[in-house]
PDB file of C-alpha atoms in Angstrom:
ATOM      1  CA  UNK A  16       9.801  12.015  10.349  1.00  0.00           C
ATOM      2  CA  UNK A  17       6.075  11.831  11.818  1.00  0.00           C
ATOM      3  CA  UNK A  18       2.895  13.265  11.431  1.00  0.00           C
ATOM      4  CA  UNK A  19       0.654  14.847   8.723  1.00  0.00           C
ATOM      5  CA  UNK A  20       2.737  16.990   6.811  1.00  0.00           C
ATOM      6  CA  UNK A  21      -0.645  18.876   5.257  1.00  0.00           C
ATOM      7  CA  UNK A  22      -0.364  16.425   1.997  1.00  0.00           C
ATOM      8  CA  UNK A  23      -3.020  14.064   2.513  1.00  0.00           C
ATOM      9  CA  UNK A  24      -6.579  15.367   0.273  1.00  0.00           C
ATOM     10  CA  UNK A  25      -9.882  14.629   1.194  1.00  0.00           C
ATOM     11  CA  UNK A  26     -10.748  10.847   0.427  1.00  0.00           C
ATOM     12  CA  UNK A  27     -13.291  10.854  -2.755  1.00  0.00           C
ATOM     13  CA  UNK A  28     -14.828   7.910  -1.807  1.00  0.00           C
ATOM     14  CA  UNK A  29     -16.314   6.516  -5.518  1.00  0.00           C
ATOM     15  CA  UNK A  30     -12.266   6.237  -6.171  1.00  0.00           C
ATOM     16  CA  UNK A  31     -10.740   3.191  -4.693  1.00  0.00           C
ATOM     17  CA  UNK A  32      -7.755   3.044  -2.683  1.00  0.00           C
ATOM     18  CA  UNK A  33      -5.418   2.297  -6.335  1.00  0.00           C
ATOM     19  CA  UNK A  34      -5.856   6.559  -6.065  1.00  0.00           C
ATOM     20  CA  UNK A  35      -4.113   7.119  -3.244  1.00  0.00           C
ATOM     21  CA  UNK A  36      -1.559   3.920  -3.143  1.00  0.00           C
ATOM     22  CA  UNK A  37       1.402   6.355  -3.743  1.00  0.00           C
ATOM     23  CA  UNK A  38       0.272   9.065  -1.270  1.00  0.00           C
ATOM     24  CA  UNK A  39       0.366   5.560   1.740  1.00  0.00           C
ATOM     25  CA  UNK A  40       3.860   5.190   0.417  1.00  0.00           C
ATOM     26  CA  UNK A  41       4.932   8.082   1.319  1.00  0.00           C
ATOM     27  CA  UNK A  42       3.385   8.257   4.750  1.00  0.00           C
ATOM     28  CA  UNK A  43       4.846   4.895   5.478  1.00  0.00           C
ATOM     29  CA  UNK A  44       8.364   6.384   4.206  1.00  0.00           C
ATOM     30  CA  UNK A  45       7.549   9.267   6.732  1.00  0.00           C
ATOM     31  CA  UNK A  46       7.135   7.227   9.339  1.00  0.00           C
ATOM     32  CA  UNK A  47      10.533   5.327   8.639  1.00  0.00           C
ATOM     33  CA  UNK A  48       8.758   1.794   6.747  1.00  0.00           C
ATOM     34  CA  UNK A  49      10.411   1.243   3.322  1.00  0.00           C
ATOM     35  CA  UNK A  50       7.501   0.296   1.142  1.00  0.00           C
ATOM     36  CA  UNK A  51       6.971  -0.469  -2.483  1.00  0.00           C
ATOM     37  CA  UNK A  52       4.364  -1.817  -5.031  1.00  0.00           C
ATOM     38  CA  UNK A  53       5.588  -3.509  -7.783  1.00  0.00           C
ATOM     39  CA  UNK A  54       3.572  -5.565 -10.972  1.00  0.00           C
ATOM     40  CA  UNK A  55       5.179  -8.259 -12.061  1.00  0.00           C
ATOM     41  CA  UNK A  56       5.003  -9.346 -16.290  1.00  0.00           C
ATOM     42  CA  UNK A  57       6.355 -13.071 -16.642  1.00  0.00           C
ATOM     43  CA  UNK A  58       3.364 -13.589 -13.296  1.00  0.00           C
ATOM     44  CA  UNK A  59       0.929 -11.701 -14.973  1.00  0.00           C
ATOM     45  CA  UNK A  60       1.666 -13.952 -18.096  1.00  0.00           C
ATOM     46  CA  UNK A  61       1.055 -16.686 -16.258  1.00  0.00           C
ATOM     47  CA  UNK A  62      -2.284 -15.569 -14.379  1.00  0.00           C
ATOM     48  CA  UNK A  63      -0.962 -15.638 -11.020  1.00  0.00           C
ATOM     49  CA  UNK A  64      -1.541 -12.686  -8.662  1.00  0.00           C
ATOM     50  CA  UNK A  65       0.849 -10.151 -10.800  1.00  0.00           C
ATOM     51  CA  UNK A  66       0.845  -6.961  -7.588  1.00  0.00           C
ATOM     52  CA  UNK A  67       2.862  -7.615  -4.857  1.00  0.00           C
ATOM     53  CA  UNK A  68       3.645  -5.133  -1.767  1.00  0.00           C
ATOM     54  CA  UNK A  69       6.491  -5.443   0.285  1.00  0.00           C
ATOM     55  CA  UNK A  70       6.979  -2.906   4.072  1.00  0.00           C
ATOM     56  CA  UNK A  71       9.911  -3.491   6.187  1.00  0.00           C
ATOM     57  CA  UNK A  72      11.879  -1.359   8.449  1.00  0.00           C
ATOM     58  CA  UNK A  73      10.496   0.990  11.027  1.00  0.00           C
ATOM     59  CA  UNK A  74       7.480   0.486  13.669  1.00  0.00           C
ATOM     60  CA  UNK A  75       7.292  -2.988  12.071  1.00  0.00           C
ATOM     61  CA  UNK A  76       9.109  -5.515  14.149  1.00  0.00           C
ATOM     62  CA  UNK A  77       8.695  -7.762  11.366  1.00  0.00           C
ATOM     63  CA  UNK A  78       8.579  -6.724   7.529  1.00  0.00           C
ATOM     64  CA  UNK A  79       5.189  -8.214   5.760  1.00  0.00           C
ATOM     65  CA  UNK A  80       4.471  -8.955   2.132  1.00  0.00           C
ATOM     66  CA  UNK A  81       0.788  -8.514   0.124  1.00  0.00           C
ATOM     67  CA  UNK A  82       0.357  -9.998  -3.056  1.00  0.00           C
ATOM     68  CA  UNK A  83      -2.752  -9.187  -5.537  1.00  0.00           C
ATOM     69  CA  UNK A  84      -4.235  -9.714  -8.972  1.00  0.00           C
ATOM     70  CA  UNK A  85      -5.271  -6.173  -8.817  1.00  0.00           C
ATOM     71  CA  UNK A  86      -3.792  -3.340  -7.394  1.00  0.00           C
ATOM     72  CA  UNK A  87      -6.958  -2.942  -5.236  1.00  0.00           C
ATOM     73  CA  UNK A  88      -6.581  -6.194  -3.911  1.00  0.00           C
ATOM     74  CA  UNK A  89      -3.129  -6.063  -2.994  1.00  0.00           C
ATOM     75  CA  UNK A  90      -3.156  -2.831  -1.478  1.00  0.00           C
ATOM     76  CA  UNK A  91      -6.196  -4.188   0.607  1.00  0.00           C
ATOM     77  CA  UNK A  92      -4.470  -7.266   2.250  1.00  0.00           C
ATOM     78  CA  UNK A  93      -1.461  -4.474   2.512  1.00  0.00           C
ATOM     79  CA  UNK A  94      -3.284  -1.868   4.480  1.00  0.00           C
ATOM     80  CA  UNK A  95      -4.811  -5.012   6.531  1.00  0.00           C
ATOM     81  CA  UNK A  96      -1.602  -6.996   7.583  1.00  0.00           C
ATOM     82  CA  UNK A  97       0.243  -3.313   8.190  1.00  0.00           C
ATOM     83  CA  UNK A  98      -2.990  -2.090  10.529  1.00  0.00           C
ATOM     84  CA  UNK A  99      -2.271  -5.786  12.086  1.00  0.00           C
ATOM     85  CA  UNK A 100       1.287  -5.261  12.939  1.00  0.00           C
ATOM     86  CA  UNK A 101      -0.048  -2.072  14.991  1.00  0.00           C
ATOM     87  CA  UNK A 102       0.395   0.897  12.370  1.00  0.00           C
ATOM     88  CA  UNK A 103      -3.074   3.333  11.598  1.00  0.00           C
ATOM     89  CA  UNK A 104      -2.503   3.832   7.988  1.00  0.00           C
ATOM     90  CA  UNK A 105      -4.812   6.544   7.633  1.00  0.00           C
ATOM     91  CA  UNK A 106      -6.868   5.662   4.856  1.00  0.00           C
TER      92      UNK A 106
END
């Protein structure tokens, strides 16, 4: 499963990238990555980045792992270390 499948909206670009987080899962899914986001309590408790991303599977020859205090951050050092292992996210 490839390609733009006519679900992606136009980028409002005052929202931040926690808007479209889910719609990037599912393109990754599409393109055969298994992805998630997940916010963990017991770190959050203990003021330690509480977001963490995980991708494996897929183009990626090796799986790779963001972690965040905000989902904005996380999903930053995500989309960077995914467009470094060679895949355009397109966002």
């Amino acid at each position: 499963m490839t390609g733009n499948r006519g679900r992606w909206p136009k980028i409002d670009e005052e929202r931040g990238i926690e808007d479209v987080t889910l719609l990037i899962l599912e393109w990754l899914g599409e393109q055969g990555v298994n992805a998630t986001i997940r916010m963990d309590a017991e770190r959050l408790a203990d003021n330690a980045p509480a977001w963490t991303f995980a991708a494996s599977g897929g183009p990626l020859a090796l799986g790779t792992r963001a972690d965040g205090r905000t989902v904005r951050q996380c999903m930053s050092v995500a989309l960077t270390r995914l467009r470094d292992a060679g895949l355009s996210v397109p966002f």
